[in-house]
PDB file of C-alpha atoms and ligand atoms in Angstrom:
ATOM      1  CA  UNK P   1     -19.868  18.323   3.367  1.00 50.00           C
ATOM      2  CA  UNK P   2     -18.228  21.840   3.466  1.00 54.00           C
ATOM      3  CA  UNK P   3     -14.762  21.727   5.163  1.00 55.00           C
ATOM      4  CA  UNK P   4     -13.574  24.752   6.451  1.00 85.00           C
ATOM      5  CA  UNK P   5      -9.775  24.022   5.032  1.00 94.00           C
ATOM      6  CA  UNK P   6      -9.042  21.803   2.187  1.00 97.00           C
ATOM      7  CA  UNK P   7      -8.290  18.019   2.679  1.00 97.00           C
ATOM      8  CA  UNK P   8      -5.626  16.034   0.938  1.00 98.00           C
ATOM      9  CA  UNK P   9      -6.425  12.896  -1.165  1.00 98.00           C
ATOM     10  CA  UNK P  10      -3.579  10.491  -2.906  1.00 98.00           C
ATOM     11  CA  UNK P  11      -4.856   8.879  -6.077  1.00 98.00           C
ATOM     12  CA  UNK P  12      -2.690   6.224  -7.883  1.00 98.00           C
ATOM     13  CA  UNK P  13      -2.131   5.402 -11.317  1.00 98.00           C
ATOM     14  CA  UNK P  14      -1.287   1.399 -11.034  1.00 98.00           C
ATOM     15  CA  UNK P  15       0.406   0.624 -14.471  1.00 98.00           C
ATOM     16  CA  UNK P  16       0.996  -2.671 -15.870  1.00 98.00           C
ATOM     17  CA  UNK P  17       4.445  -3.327 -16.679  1.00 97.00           C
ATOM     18  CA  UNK P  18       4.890  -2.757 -20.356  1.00 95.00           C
ATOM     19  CA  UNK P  19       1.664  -1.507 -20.818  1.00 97.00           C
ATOM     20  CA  UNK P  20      -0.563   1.913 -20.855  1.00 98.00           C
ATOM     21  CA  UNK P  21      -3.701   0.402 -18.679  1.00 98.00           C
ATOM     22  CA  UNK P  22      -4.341   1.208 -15.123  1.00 98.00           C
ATOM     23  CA  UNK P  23      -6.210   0.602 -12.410  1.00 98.00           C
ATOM     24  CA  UNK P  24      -9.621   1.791 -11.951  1.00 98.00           C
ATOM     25  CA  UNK P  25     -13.162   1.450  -9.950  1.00 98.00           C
ATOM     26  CA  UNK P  26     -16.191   2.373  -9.691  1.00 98.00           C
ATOM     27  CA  UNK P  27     -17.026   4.384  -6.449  1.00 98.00           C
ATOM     28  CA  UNK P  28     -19.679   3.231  -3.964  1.00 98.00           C
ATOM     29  CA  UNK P  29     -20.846   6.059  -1.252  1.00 94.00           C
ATOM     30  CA  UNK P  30     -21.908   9.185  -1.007  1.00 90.00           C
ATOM     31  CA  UNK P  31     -18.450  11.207  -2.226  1.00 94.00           C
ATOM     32  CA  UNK P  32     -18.347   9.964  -5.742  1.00 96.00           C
ATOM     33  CA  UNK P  33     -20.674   7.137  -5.827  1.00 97.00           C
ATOM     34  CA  UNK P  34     -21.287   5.464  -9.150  1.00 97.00           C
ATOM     35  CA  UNK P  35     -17.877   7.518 -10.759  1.00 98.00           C
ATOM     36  CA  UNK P  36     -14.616   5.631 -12.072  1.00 98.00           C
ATOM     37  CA  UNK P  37     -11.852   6.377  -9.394  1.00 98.00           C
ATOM     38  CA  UNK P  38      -8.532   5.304  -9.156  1.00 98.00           C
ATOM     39  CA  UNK P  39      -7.437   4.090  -6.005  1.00 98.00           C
ATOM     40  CA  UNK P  40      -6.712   6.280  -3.119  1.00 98.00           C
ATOM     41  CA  UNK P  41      -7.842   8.111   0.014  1.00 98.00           C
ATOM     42  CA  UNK P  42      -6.732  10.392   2.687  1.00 98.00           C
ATOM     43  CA  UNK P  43      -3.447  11.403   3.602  1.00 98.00           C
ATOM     44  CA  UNK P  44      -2.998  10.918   6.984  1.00 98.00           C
ATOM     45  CA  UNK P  45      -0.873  13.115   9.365  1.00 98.00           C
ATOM     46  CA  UNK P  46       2.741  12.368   9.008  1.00 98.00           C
ATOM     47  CA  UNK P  47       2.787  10.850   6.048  1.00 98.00           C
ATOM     48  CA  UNK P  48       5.033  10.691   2.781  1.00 98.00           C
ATOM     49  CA  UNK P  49       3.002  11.188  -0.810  1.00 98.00           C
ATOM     50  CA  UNK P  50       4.522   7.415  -1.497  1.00 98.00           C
ATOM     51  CA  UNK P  51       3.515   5.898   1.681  1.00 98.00           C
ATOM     52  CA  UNK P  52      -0.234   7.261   1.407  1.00 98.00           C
ATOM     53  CA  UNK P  53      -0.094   5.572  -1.542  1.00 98.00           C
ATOM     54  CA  UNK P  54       1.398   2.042  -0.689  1.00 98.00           C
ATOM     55  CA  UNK P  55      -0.715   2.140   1.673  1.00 98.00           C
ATOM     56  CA  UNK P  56      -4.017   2.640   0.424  1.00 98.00           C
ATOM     57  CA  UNK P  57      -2.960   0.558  -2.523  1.00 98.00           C
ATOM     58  CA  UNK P  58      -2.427  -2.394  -0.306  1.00 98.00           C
ATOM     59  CA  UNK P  59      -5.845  -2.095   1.948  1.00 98.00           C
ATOM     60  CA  UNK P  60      -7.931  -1.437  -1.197  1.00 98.00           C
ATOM     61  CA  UNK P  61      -6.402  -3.649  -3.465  1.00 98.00           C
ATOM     62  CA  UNK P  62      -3.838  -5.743  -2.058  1.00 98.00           C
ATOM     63  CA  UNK P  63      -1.036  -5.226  -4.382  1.00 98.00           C
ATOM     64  CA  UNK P  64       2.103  -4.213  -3.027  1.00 98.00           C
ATOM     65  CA  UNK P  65       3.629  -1.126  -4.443  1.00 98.00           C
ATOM     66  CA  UNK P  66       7.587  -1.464  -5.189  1.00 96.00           C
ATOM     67  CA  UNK P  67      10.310   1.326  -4.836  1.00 97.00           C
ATOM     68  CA  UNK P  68       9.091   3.027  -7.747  1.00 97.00           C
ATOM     69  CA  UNK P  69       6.139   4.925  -6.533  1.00 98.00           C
ATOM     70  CA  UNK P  70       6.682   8.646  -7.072  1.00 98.00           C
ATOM     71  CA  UNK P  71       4.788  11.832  -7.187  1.00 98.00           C
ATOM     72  CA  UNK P  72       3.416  12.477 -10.457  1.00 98.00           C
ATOM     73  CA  UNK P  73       0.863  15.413 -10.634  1.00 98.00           C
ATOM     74  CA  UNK P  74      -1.725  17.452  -8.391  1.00 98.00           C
ATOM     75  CA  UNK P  75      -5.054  19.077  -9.080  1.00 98.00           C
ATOM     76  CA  UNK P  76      -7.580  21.077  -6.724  1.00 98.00           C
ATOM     77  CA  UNK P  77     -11.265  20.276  -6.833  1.00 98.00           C
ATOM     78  CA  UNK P  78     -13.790  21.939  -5.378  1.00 97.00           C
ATOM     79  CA  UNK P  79     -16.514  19.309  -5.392  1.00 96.00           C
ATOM     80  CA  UNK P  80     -20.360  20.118  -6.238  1.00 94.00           C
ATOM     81  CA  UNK P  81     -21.271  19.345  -1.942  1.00 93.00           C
ATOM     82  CA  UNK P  82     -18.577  21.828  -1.005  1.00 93.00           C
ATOM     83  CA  UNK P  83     -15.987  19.718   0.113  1.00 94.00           C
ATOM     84  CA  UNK P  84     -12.427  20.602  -1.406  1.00 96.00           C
ATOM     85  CA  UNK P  85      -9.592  18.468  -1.838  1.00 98.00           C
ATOM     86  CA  UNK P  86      -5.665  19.062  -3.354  1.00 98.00           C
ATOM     87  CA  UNK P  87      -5.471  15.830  -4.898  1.00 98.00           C
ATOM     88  CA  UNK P  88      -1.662  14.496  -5.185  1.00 98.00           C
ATOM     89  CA  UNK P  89      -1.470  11.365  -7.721  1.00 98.00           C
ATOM     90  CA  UNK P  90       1.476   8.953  -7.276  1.00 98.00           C
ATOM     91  CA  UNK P  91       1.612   6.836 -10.103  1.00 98.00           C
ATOM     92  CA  UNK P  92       3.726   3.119  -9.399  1.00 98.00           C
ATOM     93  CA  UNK P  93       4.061  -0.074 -11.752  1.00 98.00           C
ATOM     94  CA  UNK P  94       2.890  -3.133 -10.848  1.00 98.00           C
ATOM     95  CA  UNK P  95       4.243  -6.989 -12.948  1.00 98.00           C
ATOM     96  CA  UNK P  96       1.564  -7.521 -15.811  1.00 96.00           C
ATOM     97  CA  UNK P  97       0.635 -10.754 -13.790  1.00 93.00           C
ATOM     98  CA  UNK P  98      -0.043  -8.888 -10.676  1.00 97.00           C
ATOM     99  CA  UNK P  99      -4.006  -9.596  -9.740  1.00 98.00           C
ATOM    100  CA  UNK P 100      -6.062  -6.715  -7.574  1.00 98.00           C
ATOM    101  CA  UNK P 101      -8.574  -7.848  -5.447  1.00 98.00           C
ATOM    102  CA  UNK P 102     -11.479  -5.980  -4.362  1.00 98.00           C
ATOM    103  CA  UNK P 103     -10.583  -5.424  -0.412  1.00 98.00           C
ATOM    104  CA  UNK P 104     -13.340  -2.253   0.325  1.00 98.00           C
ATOM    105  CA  UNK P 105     -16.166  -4.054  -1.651  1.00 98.00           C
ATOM    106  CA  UNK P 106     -18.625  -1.795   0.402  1.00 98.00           C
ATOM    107  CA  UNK P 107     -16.484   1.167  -1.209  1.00 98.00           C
ATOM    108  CA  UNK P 108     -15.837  -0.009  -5.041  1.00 98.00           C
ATOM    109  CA  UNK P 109     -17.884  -2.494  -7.171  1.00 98.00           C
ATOM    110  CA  UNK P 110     -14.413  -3.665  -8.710  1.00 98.00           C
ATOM    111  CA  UNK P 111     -11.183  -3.320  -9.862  1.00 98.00           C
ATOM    112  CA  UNK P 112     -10.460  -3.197 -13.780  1.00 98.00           C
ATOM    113  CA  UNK P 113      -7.362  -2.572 -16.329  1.00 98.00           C
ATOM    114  CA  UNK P 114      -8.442   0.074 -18.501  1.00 98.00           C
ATOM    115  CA  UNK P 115      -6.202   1.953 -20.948  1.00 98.00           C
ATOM    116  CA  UNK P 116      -4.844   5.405 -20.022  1.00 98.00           C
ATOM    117  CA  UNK P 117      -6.131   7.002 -23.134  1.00 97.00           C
ATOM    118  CA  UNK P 118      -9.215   5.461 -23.162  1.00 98.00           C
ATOM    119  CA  UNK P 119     -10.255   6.455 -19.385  1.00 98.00           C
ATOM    120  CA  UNK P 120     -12.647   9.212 -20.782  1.00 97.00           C
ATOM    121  CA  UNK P 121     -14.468   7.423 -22.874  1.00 98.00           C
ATOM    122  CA  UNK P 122     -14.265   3.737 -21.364  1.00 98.00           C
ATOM    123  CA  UNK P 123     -14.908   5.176 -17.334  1.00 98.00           C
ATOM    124  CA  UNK P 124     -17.911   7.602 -17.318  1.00 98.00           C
ATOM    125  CA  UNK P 125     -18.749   9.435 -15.420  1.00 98.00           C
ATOM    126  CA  UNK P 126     -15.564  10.295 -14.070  1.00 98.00           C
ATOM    127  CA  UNK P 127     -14.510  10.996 -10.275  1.00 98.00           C
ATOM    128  CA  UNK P 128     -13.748  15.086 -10.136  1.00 98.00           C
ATOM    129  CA  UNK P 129     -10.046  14.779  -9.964  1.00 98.00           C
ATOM    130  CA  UNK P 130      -9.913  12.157 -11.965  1.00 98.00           C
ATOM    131  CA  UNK P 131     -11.845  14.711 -14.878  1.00 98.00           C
ATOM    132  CA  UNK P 132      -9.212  17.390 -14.267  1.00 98.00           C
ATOM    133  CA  UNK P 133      -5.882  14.986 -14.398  1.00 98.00           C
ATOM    134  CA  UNK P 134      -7.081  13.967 -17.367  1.00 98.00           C
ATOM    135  CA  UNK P 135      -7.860  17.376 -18.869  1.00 98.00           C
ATOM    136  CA  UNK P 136      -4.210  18.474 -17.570  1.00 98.00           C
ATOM    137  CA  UNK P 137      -1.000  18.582 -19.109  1.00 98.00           C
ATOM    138  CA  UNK P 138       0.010  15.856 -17.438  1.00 98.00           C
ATOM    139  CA  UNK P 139       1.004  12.420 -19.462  1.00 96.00           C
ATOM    140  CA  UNK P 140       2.109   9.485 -17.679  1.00 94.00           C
TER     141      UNK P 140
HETATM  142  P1  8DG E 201      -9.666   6.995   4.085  1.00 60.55           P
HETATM  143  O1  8DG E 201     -10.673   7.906   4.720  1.00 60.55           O
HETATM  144  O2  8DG E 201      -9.706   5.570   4.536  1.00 60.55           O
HETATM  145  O3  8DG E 201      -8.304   7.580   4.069  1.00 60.55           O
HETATM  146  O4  8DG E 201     -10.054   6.980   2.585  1.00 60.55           O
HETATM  147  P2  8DG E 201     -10.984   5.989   1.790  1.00 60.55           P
HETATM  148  O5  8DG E 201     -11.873   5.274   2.705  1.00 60.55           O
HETATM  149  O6  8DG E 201     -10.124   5.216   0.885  1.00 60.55           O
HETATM  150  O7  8DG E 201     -11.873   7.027   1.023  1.00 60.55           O
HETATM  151  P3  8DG E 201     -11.834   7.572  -0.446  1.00 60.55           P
HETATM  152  O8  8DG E 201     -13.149   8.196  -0.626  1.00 60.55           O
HETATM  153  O9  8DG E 201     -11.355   6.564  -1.429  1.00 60.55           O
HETATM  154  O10 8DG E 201     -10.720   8.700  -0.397  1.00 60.55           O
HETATM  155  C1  8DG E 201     -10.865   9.757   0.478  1.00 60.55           C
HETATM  156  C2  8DG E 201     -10.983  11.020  -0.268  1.00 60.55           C
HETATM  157  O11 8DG E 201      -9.799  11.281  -1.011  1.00 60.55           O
HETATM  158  C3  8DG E 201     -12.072  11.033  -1.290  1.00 60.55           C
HETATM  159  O12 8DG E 201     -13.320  11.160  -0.699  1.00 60.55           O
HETATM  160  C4  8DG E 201     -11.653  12.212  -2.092  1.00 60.55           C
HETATM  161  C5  8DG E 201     -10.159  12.151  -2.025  1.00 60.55           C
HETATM  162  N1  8DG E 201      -9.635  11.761  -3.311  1.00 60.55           N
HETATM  163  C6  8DG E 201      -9.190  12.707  -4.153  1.00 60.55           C
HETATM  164  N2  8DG E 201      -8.766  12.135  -5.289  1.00 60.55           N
HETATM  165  C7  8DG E 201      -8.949  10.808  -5.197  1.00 60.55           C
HETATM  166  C8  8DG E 201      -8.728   9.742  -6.102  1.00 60.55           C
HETATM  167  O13 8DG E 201      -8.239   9.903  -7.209  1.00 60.55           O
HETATM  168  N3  8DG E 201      -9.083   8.503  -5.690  1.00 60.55           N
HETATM  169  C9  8DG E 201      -9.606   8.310  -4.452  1.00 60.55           C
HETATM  170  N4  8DG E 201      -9.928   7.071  -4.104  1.00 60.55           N
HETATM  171  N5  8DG E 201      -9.830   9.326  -3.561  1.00 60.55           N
HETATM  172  C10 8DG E 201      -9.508  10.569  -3.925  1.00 60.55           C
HETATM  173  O14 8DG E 201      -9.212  13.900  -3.896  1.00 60.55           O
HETATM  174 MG1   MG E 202      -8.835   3.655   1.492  1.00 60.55          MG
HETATM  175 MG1   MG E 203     -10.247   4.890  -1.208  1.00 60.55          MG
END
């Protein structure tokens, strides 16, 4: 899929309260399929960073995403098929009880805690922007 201008995706780091693990899944599909995403999608017109996020947080998921959702770090992938995409990640806490469900089951095999620092190793292989947020400065 080449695009002839670069889309925008929202990913979201989903912390556990008083932990380092967040929320990943493994892609189904053709854009990423078998790779260890976190949850996101499109940014559609009009819309805030935060509310992409709440929002595909809640249809993917369910979990409902509190006041704290904020922007927390961008990358710029130019994917393998062509497609590019400016990926802005949000990143949001959730209460250490608070249990994801698998909403898009034709889109992700499931949802698991997995800690931050362990992504690399634990989630392979690794959705493209994904790969470069955790090869960037950033540290959440
Ligand atoms: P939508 O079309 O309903 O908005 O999205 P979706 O059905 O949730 O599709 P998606 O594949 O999860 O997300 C759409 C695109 O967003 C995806 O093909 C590439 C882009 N994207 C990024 N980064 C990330 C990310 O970290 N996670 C997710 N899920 N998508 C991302 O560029
Ligand atoms: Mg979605
Ligand atoms: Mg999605």
């Amino acid at each position: 899929e080449s695009q002839q201008r670069p889309l925008v995706g929202v990913g979201v780091l989903i912390f556990q309260a008083g932990t380092n693990r967040c929320l990943v899944g493994r892609r189904k599909g053709t854009h990423g399929g078998g790779e260890w995403a976190l949850p996101g999608g499109h940014l559609e017109h009009g819309e805030s960073f935060e509310e992409c996020a709440a929002r595909e947080v809640l249809e993917e998921t369910g979990l409902e995403l509190g006041a704290d959702v904020c922007f927390a770090y961008a990358v710029n992938s130019v994917f393998p098929s062509g497609a590019h995409y400016v990926t802005v990640f949000c990143r949001a806490e959730v209460p250490l009880g608070a249990a994801p469900r698998n909403l898009e089951p034709h889109k992700c095999e499931g949802w698991e805690w997995v800690e931050y620092s362990r992504l690399a190793q634990a989630c392979q292989p690794l959705f493209l922007p994904l790969a470069k947020l955790l090869q960037s400065p950033y540290r959440p």
